[in-house]
PDB file of C-alpha atoms in Angstrom:
ATOM      1  CA  UNK O  91       0.000   0.000   0.000  1.00 50.00           C
ATOM      2  CA  UNK O  92       1.594   3.221  -1.209  1.00 48.00           C
ATOM      3  CA  UNK O  93      -0.811   5.729   0.311  1.00 49.00           C
ATOM      4  CA  UNK O  94       0.801   8.343   2.538  1.00 53.00           C
ATOM      5  CA  UNK O  95      -2.302  10.243   3.688  1.00 56.00           C
ATOM      6  CA  UNK O  96      -2.818   9.631   7.411  1.00 56.00           C
ATOM      7  CA  UNK O  97      -4.702  12.446   9.105  1.00 74.00           C
ATOM      8  CA  UNK O  98      -8.228  13.244  10.220  1.00 90.00           C
ATOM      9  CA  UNK O  99      -9.283  15.434   7.301  1.00 95.00           C
ATOM     10  CA  UNK O 100     -12.159  13.061   6.574  1.00 98.00           C
ATOM     11  CA  UNK O 101     -13.135  12.073  10.105  1.00 97.00           C
ATOM     12  CA  UNK O 102     -16.760  10.945  10.120  1.00 96.00           C
ATOM     13  CA  UNK O 103     -17.117  11.013   6.336  1.00 98.00           C
ATOM     14  CA  UNK O 104     -18.889   8.174   4.538  1.00 98.00           C
ATOM     15  CA  UNK O 105     -17.508   7.567   1.043  1.00 98.00           C
ATOM     16  CA  UNK O 106     -18.086   5.204  -1.878  1.00 99.00           C
ATOM     17  CA  UNK O 107     -15.177   4.383  -4.201  1.00 98.00           C
ATOM     18  CA  UNK O 108     -15.784   2.485  -7.432  1.00 98.00           C
ATOM     19  CA  UNK O 109     -13.132   0.333  -9.070  1.00 98.00           C
ATOM     20  CA  UNK O 110     -11.580  -0.180  -5.647  1.00 98.00           C
ATOM     21  CA  UNK O 111     -10.444  -3.799  -5.791  1.00 97.00           C
ATOM     22  CA  UNK O 112      -7.021  -2.854  -7.139  1.00 95.00           C
ATOM     23  CA  UNK O 113      -4.902  -0.072  -8.576  1.00 94.00           C
ATOM     24  CA  UNK O 114      -5.695   3.565  -7.906  1.00 96.00           C
ATOM     25  CA  UNK O 115      -9.140   2.773  -6.511  1.00 97.00           C
ATOM     26  CA  UNK O 116      -7.627   0.496  -3.881  1.00 97.00           C
ATOM     27  CA  UNK O 117      -5.096   3.151  -2.935  1.00 97.00           C
ATOM     28  CA  UNK O 118      -7.846   5.752  -2.705  1.00 98.00           C
ATOM     29  CA  UNK O 119      -9.782   3.522  -0.319  1.00 98.00           C
ATOM     30  CA  UNK O 120      -6.674   3.153   1.852  1.00 98.00           C
ATOM     31  CA  UNK O 121      -5.992   6.894   1.886  1.00 97.00           C
ATOM     32  CA  UNK O 122      -9.603   7.812   2.648  1.00 98.00           C
ATOM     33  CA  UNK O 123      -9.888   5.288   5.462  1.00 98.00           C
ATOM     34  CA  UNK O 124      -6.591   6.459   6.952  1.00 97.00           C
ATOM     35  CA  UNK O 125      -7.905  10.009   6.788  1.00 97.00           C
ATOM     36  CA  UNK O 126     -10.814   8.953   9.023  1.00 97.00           C
ATOM     37  CA  UNK O 127     -13.516   7.982   6.532  1.00 98.00           C
ATOM     38  CA  UNK O 128     -15.750   4.958   6.499  1.00 98.00           C
ATOM     39  CA  UNK O 129     -15.415   3.536   2.980  1.00 98.00           C
ATOM     40  CA  UNK O 130     -17.390   1.276   0.677  1.00 98.00           C
ATOM     41  CA  UNK O 131     -15.176  -0.343  -1.940  1.00 98.00           C
ATOM     42  CA  UNK O 132     -17.112  -1.294  -5.083  1.00 98.00           C
ATOM     43  CA  UNK O 133     -15.889  -3.342  -8.033  1.00 98.00           C
ATOM     44  CA  UNK O 134     -16.982  -5.889 -10.631  1.00 98.00           C
ATOM     45  CA  UNK O 135     -14.129  -8.231  -9.664  1.00 98.00           C
ATOM     46  CA  UNK O 136     -15.916  -9.938  -6.773  1.00 98.00           C
ATOM     47  CA  UNK O 137     -13.173 -12.331  -5.623  1.00 98.00           C
ATOM     48  CA  UNK O 138     -10.404  -9.747  -5.783  1.00 98.00           C
ATOM     49  CA  UNK O 139     -12.649  -7.219  -4.058  1.00 98.00           C
ATOM     50  CA  UNK O 140     -13.332  -9.618  -1.183  1.00 98.00           C
ATOM     51  CA  UNK O 141      -9.601 -10.212  -0.772  1.00 98.00           C
ATOM     52  CA  UNK O 142      -8.797  -6.493  -0.853  1.00 98.00           C
ATOM     53  CA  UNK O 143     -11.504  -5.662   1.676  1.00 98.00           C
ATOM     54  CA  UNK O 144     -10.302  -8.395   4.028  1.00 98.00           C
ATOM     55  CA  UNK O 145      -6.753  -7.103   3.722  1.00 98.00           C
ATOM     56  CA  UNK O 146      -7.736  -3.588   4.746  1.00 98.00           C
ATOM     57  CA  UNK O 147     -10.072  -4.751   7.490  1.00 98.00           C
ATOM     58  CA  UNK O 148      -7.198  -6.797   8.909  1.00 98.00           C
ATOM     59  CA  UNK O 149      -5.240  -3.538   9.050  1.00 97.00           C
ATOM     60  CA  UNK O 150      -8.021  -2.027  11.137  1.00 97.00           C
ATOM     61  CA  UNK O 151      -9.505   0.158   8.404  1.00 98.00           C
ATOM     62  CA  UNK O 152     -13.267   0.728   8.303  1.00 98.00           C
ATOM     63  CA  UNK O 153     -14.143  -0.603   4.851  1.00 98.00           C
ATOM     64  CA  UNK O 154     -16.838  -2.750   3.285  1.00 98.00           C
ATOM     65  CA  UNK O 155     -17.186  -4.310  -0.170  1.00 98.00           C
ATOM     66  CA  UNK O 156     -20.051  -4.164  -2.681  1.00 98.00           C
ATOM     67  CA  UNK O 157     -19.968  -5.671  -6.169  1.00 98.00           C
ATOM     68  CA  UNK O 158     -21.088  -3.505  -9.078  1.00 98.00           C
ATOM     69  CA  UNK O 159     -21.226  -3.645 -12.856  1.00 98.00           C
ATOM     70  CA  UNK O 160     -20.983  -0.097 -14.208  1.00 98.00           C
ATOM     71  CA  UNK O 161     -22.453  -1.269 -17.516  1.00 97.00           C
ATOM     72  CA  UNK O 162     -25.685  -2.328 -15.753  1.00 98.00           C
ATOM     73  CA  UNK O 163     -28.019   0.399 -14.488  1.00 98.00           C
ATOM     74  CA  UNK O 164     -29.785  -1.931 -12.060  1.00 98.00           C
ATOM     75  CA  UNK O 165     -26.453  -3.000 -10.573  1.00 98.00           C
ATOM     76  CA  UNK O 166     -25.439   0.646 -10.173  1.00 98.00           C
ATOM     77  CA  UNK O 167     -28.613   1.495  -8.256  1.00 98.00           C
ATOM     78  CA  UNK O 168     -28.228  -1.592  -6.081  1.00 98.00           C
ATOM     79  CA  UNK O 169     -24.631  -0.620  -5.290  1.00 98.00           C
ATOM     80  CA  UNK O 170     -25.644   2.913  -4.332  1.00 98.00           C
ATOM     81  CA  UNK O 171     -28.484   1.651  -2.139  1.00 98.00           C
ATOM     82  CA  UNK O 172     -26.322  -0.977  -0.424  1.00 98.00           C
ATOM     83  CA  UNK O 173     -23.559   1.544   0.178  1.00 98.00           C
ATOM     84  CA  UNK O 174     -25.878   4.080   1.783  1.00 98.00           C
ATOM     85  CA  UNK O 175     -27.484   1.343   3.881  1.00 98.00           C
ATOM     86  CA  UNK O 176     -24.133   0.131   5.222  1.00 97.00           C
ATOM     87  CA  UNK O 177     -22.644   3.588   5.705  1.00 98.00           C
ATOM     88  CA  UNK O 178     -25.810   5.082   7.153  1.00 98.00           C
ATOM     89  CA  UNK O 179     -25.418   8.104   4.852  1.00 98.00           C
ATOM     90  CA  UNK O 180     -23.169   9.256   2.036  1.00 98.00           C
ATOM     91  CA  UNK O 181     -20.838  12.259   2.012  1.00 98.00           C
ATOM     92  CA  UNK O 182     -18.574  11.435  -0.903  1.00 98.00           C
ATOM     93  CA  UNK O 183     -18.384   9.495  -4.157  1.00 99.00           C
ATOM     94  CA  UNK O 184     -15.219   8.675  -6.104  1.00 99.00           C
ATOM     95  CA  UNK O 185     -16.033   7.601  -9.663  1.00 98.00           C
ATOM     96  CA  UNK O 186     -12.820   5.717 -10.352  1.00 98.00           C
ATOM     97  CA  UNK O 187     -13.990   2.555 -12.151  1.00 98.00           C
ATOM     98  CA  UNK O 188     -13.121   2.535 -15.841  1.00 96.00           C
ATOM     99  CA  UNK O 189     -12.001   0.357 -18.696  1.00 95.00           C
ATOM    100  CA  UNK O 190      -8.398   1.353 -19.293  1.00 87.00           C
ATOM    101  CA  UNK O 191      -6.771  -1.395 -21.388  1.00 80.00           C
ATOM    102  CA  UNK O 192      -8.489  -0.407 -24.630  1.00 80.00           C
ATOM    103  CA  UNK O 193      -5.477   1.040 -26.448  1.00 79.00           C
ATOM    104  CA  UNK O 194      -2.929  -0.053 -28.999  1.00 85.00           C
ATOM    105  CA  UNK O 195      -5.229   0.548 -31.977  1.00 92.00           C
ATOM    106  CA  UNK O 196      -5.348   3.459 -34.373  1.00 95.00           C
ATOM    107  CA  UNK O 197      -8.616   5.260 -35.047  1.00 96.00           C
ATOM    108  CA  UNK O 198      -8.967   3.062 -38.143  1.00 97.00           C
ATOM    109  CA  UNK O 199      -8.320  -0.191 -36.276  1.00 96.00           C
ATOM    110  CA  UNK O 200     -10.492   0.469 -33.218  1.00 96.00           C
ATOM    111  CA  UNK O 201     -13.429  -1.935 -32.930  1.00 96.00           C
ATOM    112  CA  UNK O 202     -16.755  -0.083 -32.508  1.00 96.00           C
ATOM    113  CA  UNK O 203     -17.733  -2.695 -29.920  1.00 96.00           C
ATOM    114  CA  UNK O 204     -14.730  -1.683 -27.801  1.00 96.00           C
ATOM    115  CA  UNK O 205     -15.658   1.989 -28.234  1.00 97.00           C
ATOM    116  CA  UNK O 206     -19.221   1.286 -27.062  1.00 97.00           C
ATOM    117  CA  UNK O 207     -18.086  -0.715 -24.032  1.00 97.00           C
ATOM    118  CA  UNK O 208     -15.590   1.951 -22.941  1.00 97.00           C
ATOM    119  CA  UNK O 209     -18.204   4.696 -23.269  1.00 98.00           C
ATOM    120  CA  UNK O 210     -20.817   2.586 -21.517  1.00 98.00           C
ATOM    121  CA  UNK O 211     -18.648   2.046 -18.449  1.00 98.00           C
ATOM    122  CA  UNK O 212     -16.457   5.142 -18.287  1.00 98.00           C
ATOM    123  CA  UNK O 213     -19.036   7.779 -19.214  1.00 98.00           C
ATOM    124  CA  UNK O 214     -22.530   6.343 -18.829  1.00 98.00           C
ATOM    125  CA  UNK O 215     -21.540   4.448 -15.688  1.00 98.00           C
ATOM    126  CA  UNK O 216     -20.077   7.575 -14.082  1.00 98.00           C
ATOM    127  CA  UNK O 217     -23.219   9.550 -14.913  1.00 98.00           C
ATOM    128  CA  UNK O 218     -25.607   6.889 -13.591  1.00 98.00           C
ATOM    129  CA  UNK O 219     -23.638   6.263 -10.392  1.00 98.00           C
ATOM    130  CA  UNK O 220     -23.533   9.989  -9.666  1.00 98.00           C
ATOM    131  CA  UNK O 221     -27.271  10.431 -10.114  1.00 98.00           C
ATOM    132  CA  UNK O 222     -27.965   7.247  -8.128  1.00 98.00           C
ATOM    133  CA  UNK O 223     -26.060   8.775  -5.199  1.00 98.00           C
ATOM    134  CA  UNK O 224     -27.492  12.281  -5.559  1.00 98.00           C
ATOM    135  CA  UNK O 225     -30.192  12.152  -2.905  1.00 98.00           C
ATOM    136  CA  UNK O 226     -27.862  10.752  -0.247  1.00 98.00           C
ATOM    137  CA  UNK O 227     -25.175  13.299  -1.119  1.00 98.00           C
ATOM    138  CA  UNK O 228     -27.761  16.085  -0.932  1.00 98.00           C
ATOM    139  CA  UNK O 229     -28.954  14.884   2.467  1.00 98.00           C
ATOM    140  CA  UNK O 230     -25.366  14.979   3.708  1.00 98.00           C
ATOM    141  CA  UNK O 231     -25.170  18.747   3.339  1.00 97.00           C
ATOM    142  CA  UNK O 232     -21.496  18.443   2.418  1.00 97.00           C
ATOM    143  CA  UNK O 233     -21.635  16.064  -0.514  1.00 98.00           C
ATOM    144  CA  UNK O 234     -18.640  15.790  -2.809  1.00 98.00           C
ATOM    145  CA  UNK O 235     -18.103  13.900  -6.059  1.00 99.00           C
ATOM    146  CA  UNK O 236     -14.667  13.197  -7.507  1.00 99.00           C
ATOM    147  CA  UNK O 237     -14.542  11.943 -11.079  1.00 98.00           C
ATOM    148  CA  UNK O 238     -11.352  10.342 -12.346  1.00 98.00           C
ATOM    149  CA  UNK O 239     -10.425  11.855 -15.682  1.00 98.00           C
ATOM    150  CA  UNK O 240      -7.002  11.466 -17.320  1.00 96.00           C
ATOM    151  CA  UNK O 241      -4.323  13.736 -18.665  1.00 96.00           C
ATOM    152  CA  UNK O 242      -4.398  11.679 -21.885  1.00 95.00           C
ATOM    153  CA  UNK O 243      -7.430  13.791 -22.829  1.00 97.00           C
ATOM    154  CA  UNK O 244      -5.389  16.960 -22.252  1.00 96.00           C
ATOM    155  CA  UNK O 245      -2.549  16.113 -24.607  1.00 95.00           C
ATOM    156  CA  UNK O 246      -4.359  13.828 -27.051  1.00 95.00           C
ATOM    157  CA  UNK O 247      -2.599  10.518 -26.501  1.00 93.00           C
ATOM    158  CA  UNK O 248      -2.546   8.563 -29.785  1.00 93.00           C
ATOM    159  CA  UNK O 249      -3.747   4.991 -30.281  1.00 92.00           C
ATOM    160  CA  UNK O 250      -5.990   5.290 -27.240  1.00 93.00           C
ATOM    161  CA  UNK O 251      -8.991   6.961 -28.831  1.00 96.00           C
ATOM    162  CA  UNK O 252     -11.871   5.363 -26.924  1.00 97.00           C
ATOM    163  CA  UNK O 253     -10.280   5.903 -23.525  1.00 95.00           C
ATOM    164  CA  UNK O 254      -9.163   9.455 -24.346  1.00 97.00           C
ATOM    165  CA  UNK O 255     -12.612  10.381 -25.647  1.00 98.00           C
ATOM    166  CA  UNK O 256     -14.289   8.872 -22.595  1.00 98.00           C
ATOM    167  CA  UNK O 257     -12.112  10.851 -20.205  1.00 98.00           C
ATOM    168  CA  UNK O 258     -12.693  14.030 -22.175  1.00 98.00           C
ATOM    169  CA  UNK O 259     -16.399  13.379 -21.763  1.00 98.00           C
ATOM    170  CA  UNK O 260     -15.974  12.826 -18.018  1.00 98.00           C
ATOM    171  CA  UNK O 261     -14.233  16.199 -17.751  1.00 98.00           C
ATOM    172  CA  UNK O 262     -17.031  17.976 -19.620  1.00 98.00           C
ATOM    173  CA  UNK O 263     -19.710  16.116 -17.673  1.00 98.00           C
ATOM    174  CA  UNK O 264     -18.063  17.186 -14.418  1.00 98.00           C
ATOM    175  CA  UNK O 265     -18.685  20.842 -15.251  1.00 98.00           C
ATOM    176  CA  UNK O 266     -22.327  20.288 -16.141  1.00 98.00           C
ATOM    177  CA  UNK O 267     -22.996  18.182 -13.044  1.00 98.00           C
ATOM    178  CA  UNK O 268     -21.293  20.805 -10.867  1.00 98.00           C
ATOM    179  CA  UNK O 269     -23.838  23.393 -12.017  1.00 98.00           C
ATOM    180  CA  UNK O 270     -26.789  21.034 -11.615  1.00 98.00           C
ATOM    181  CA  UNK O 271     -25.696  19.790  -8.187  1.00 98.00           C
ATOM    182  CA  UNK O 272     -24.482  23.147  -6.852  1.00 98.00           C
ATOM    183  CA  UNK O 273     -27.886  24.213  -5.447  1.00 98.00           C
ATOM    184  CA  UNK O 274     -27.802  21.036  -3.335  1.00 98.00           C
ATOM    185  CA  UNK O 275     -24.390  22.004  -1.871  1.00 98.00           C
ATOM    186  CA  UNK O 276     -22.695  19.125  -3.687  1.00 98.00           C
ATOM    187  CA  UNK O 277     -19.296  19.775  -5.221  1.00 98.00           C
ATOM    188  CA  UNK O 278     -18.287  17.914  -8.377  1.00 99.00           C
ATOM    189  CA  UNK O 279     -14.651  17.952  -9.468  1.00 98.00           C
ATOM    190  CA  UNK O 280     -12.384  15.887 -11.683  1.00 98.00           C
ATOM    191  CA  UNK O 281      -8.811  14.760 -11.163  1.00 98.00           C
ATOM    192  CA  UNK O 282      -6.645  13.870 -14.153  1.00 97.00           C
ATOM    193  CA  UNK O 283      -3.725  11.621 -13.204  1.00 96.00           C
ATOM    194  CA  UNK O 284      -0.778  11.097 -15.480  1.00 92.00           C
ATOM    195  CA  UNK O 285       0.601   7.653 -16.243  1.00 89.00           C
ATOM    196  CA  UNK O 286       0.714   6.006 -12.821  1.00 89.00           C
ATOM    197  CA  UNK O 287       2.431   2.775 -11.831  1.00 84.00           C
ATOM    198  CA  UNK O 288      -0.526   0.453 -11.198  1.00 82.00           C
ATOM    199  CA  UNK O 289      -1.728  -2.856 -12.611  1.00 73.00           C
ATOM    200  CA  UNK O 290      -3.899  -1.117 -15.196  1.00 68.00           C
ATOM    201  CA  UNK O 291      -0.900   0.565 -16.835  1.00 72.00           C
ATOM    202  CA  UNK O 292       1.225  -2.551 -17.191  1.00 69.00           C
ATOM    203  CA  UNK O 293       0.079  -2.864 -20.826  1.00 69.00           C
ATOM    204  CA  UNK O 294       1.333   0.638 -21.682  1.00 74.00           C
ATOM    205  CA  UNK O 295       4.335   0.498 -24.036  1.00 77.00           C
ATOM    206  CA  UNK O 296       7.731   1.300 -22.563  1.00 85.00           C
ATOM    207  CA  UNK O 297       8.206   4.240 -24.915  1.00 85.00           C
ATOM    208  CA  UNK O 298       5.179   5.966 -23.398  1.00 83.00           C
ATOM    209  CA  UNK O 299       6.460   5.433 -19.862  1.00 84.00           C
ATOM    210  CA  UNK O 300       9.715   7.018 -21.025  1.00 88.00           C
ATOM    211  CA  UNK O 301       7.850   9.915 -22.660  1.00 89.00           C
ATOM    212  CA  UNK O 302       6.106  10.763 -19.399  1.00 87.00           C
ATOM    213  CA  UNK O 303       9.227  10.326 -17.316  1.00 89.00           C
ATOM    214  CA  UNK O 304      11.402  12.483 -19.543  1.00 90.00           C
ATOM    215  CA  UNK O 305       8.900  15.289 -20.123  1.00 92.00           C
ATOM    216  CA  UNK O 306       7.526  15.734 -16.616  1.00 95.00           C
ATOM    217  CA  UNK O 307       8.673  18.807 -14.719  1.00 95.00           C
ATOM    218  CA  UNK O 308       9.183  16.378 -11.823  1.00 95.00           C
ATOM    219  CA  UNK O 309      11.343  13.702 -13.446  1.00 88.00           C
ATOM    220  CA  UNK O 310      10.317  10.488 -11.722  1.00 91.00           C
ATOM    221  CA  UNK O 311       7.696   7.791 -12.017  1.00 91.00           C
ATOM    222  CA  UNK O 312       4.212   8.650 -10.785  1.00 91.00           C
ATOM    223  CA  UNK O 313       2.877   6.414  -8.000  1.00 93.00           C
ATOM    224  CA  UNK O 314      -0.639   6.098  -6.537  1.00 93.00           C
ATOM    225  CA  UNK O 315       0.199   8.143  -3.448  1.00 94.00           C
ATOM    226  CA  UNK O 316       0.782  11.110  -5.758  1.00 95.00           C
ATOM    227  CA  UNK O 317      -2.918  11.066  -6.654  1.00 97.00           C
ATOM    228  CA  UNK O 318      -4.437  10.103  -3.302  1.00 97.00           C
ATOM    229  CA  UNK O 319      -3.754  13.465  -1.677  1.00 96.00           C
ATOM    230  CA  UNK O 320      -5.700  15.282  -4.384  1.00 97.00           C
ATOM    231  CA  UNK O 321      -8.668  12.950  -3.872  1.00 98.00           C
ATOM    232  CA  UNK O 322      -8.636  13.476  -0.105  1.00 98.00           C
ATOM    233  CA  UNK O 323      -8.473  17.246  -0.640  1.00 98.00           C
ATOM    234  CA  UNK O 324     -11.425  17.215  -3.052  1.00 98.00           C
ATOM    235  CA  UNK O 325     -13.552  15.298  -0.546  1.00 98.00           C
ATOM    236  CA  UNK O 326     -12.594  17.406   2.471  1.00 98.00           C
ATOM    237  CA  UNK O 327     -13.786  20.717   3.905  1.00 97.00           C
ATOM    238  CA  UNK O 328     -10.643  22.321   2.451  1.00 97.00           C
ATOM    239  CA  UNK O 329     -12.311  22.311  -0.975  1.00 98.00           C
ATOM    240  CA  UNK O 330     -15.919  23.195  -0.157  1.00 98.00           C
ATOM    241  CA  UNK O 331     -15.850  26.229  -2.477  1.00 98.00           C
ATOM    242  CA  UNK O 332     -14.143  24.380  -5.320  1.00 98.00           C
ATOM    243  CA  UNK O 333     -16.445  22.828  -7.919  1.00 98.00           C
ATOM    244  CA  UNK O 334     -16.558  22.140 -11.631  1.00 98.00           C
ATOM    245  CA  UNK O 335     -12.770  22.047 -11.784  1.00 98.00           C
ATOM    246  CA  UNK O 336     -10.236  19.728 -13.371  1.00 98.00           C
ATOM    247  CA  UNK O 337      -6.990  19.175 -11.471  1.00 98.00           C
ATOM    248  CA  UNK O 338      -4.202  17.519 -13.479  1.00 97.00           C
ATOM    249  CA  UNK O 339      -1.934  15.473 -11.202  1.00 97.00           C
ATOM    250  CA  UNK O 340       0.920  14.437 -13.460  1.00 96.00           C
ATOM    251  CA  UNK O 341       4.155  15.977 -12.223  1.00 96.00           C
ATOM    252  CA  UNK O 342       3.887  18.801 -14.734  1.00 96.00           C
ATOM    253  CA  UNK O 343       3.682  16.659 -17.875  1.00 95.00           C
ATOM    254  CA  UNK O 344       0.637  18.736 -18.852  1.00 93.00           C
ATOM    255  CA  UNK O 345       0.141  22.208 -17.357  1.00 91.00           C
ATOM    256  CA  UNK O 346      -3.086  24.227 -17.473  1.00 78.00           C
TER     257      UNK O 346
END
């Protein structure tokens, strides 16, 4: 576990993290729990999720697991309902789950079925999970949504069209949802990590890892802990007047 956040910024918060069985989602769950939150970890990978939850519970962290299929609207609603029931309320939602290993094809080679699946999970799933959690977040009075975008949509990464387009859509959707949810005192922000060393990026060609490493202002590999702090911030009282924003977290590879 690479997370370094260990404070009480989120004491008493109840938070749902999707795609939390492994990778960044797992690290987010660790960081949030260490910051004082009670966390539901949701994922489609039921066996891995159970193992990850048990691992964190053994470390004394207050987490619980719920399976979810972001391509299935009924499953999304069930996940939201189960999460609120276990947590007792809901203060935060981290829309992290996504299909990432959809690259390696040019725009001419990309299978429309892959495009549809990526959009269905990464965009439609994020939208439906957010609306499914809306009422509980509204009731919280301090609701916060964090959508995981990607800096690939900021620099136009080639041969990754479906993923890049989906994350561009998540960024745009974040702004619209921020305006719609603002009257309910719910913040909606997006975080755009750079290429991070997790399981989901193992398929990324070595030349792209080198590109990021060599062109970052901070010349080192990006690790999950680099992103966790931004997520904790976006869910905490420190960011209650920040909404509709995109925060790139990539060591200066892309600068706004």
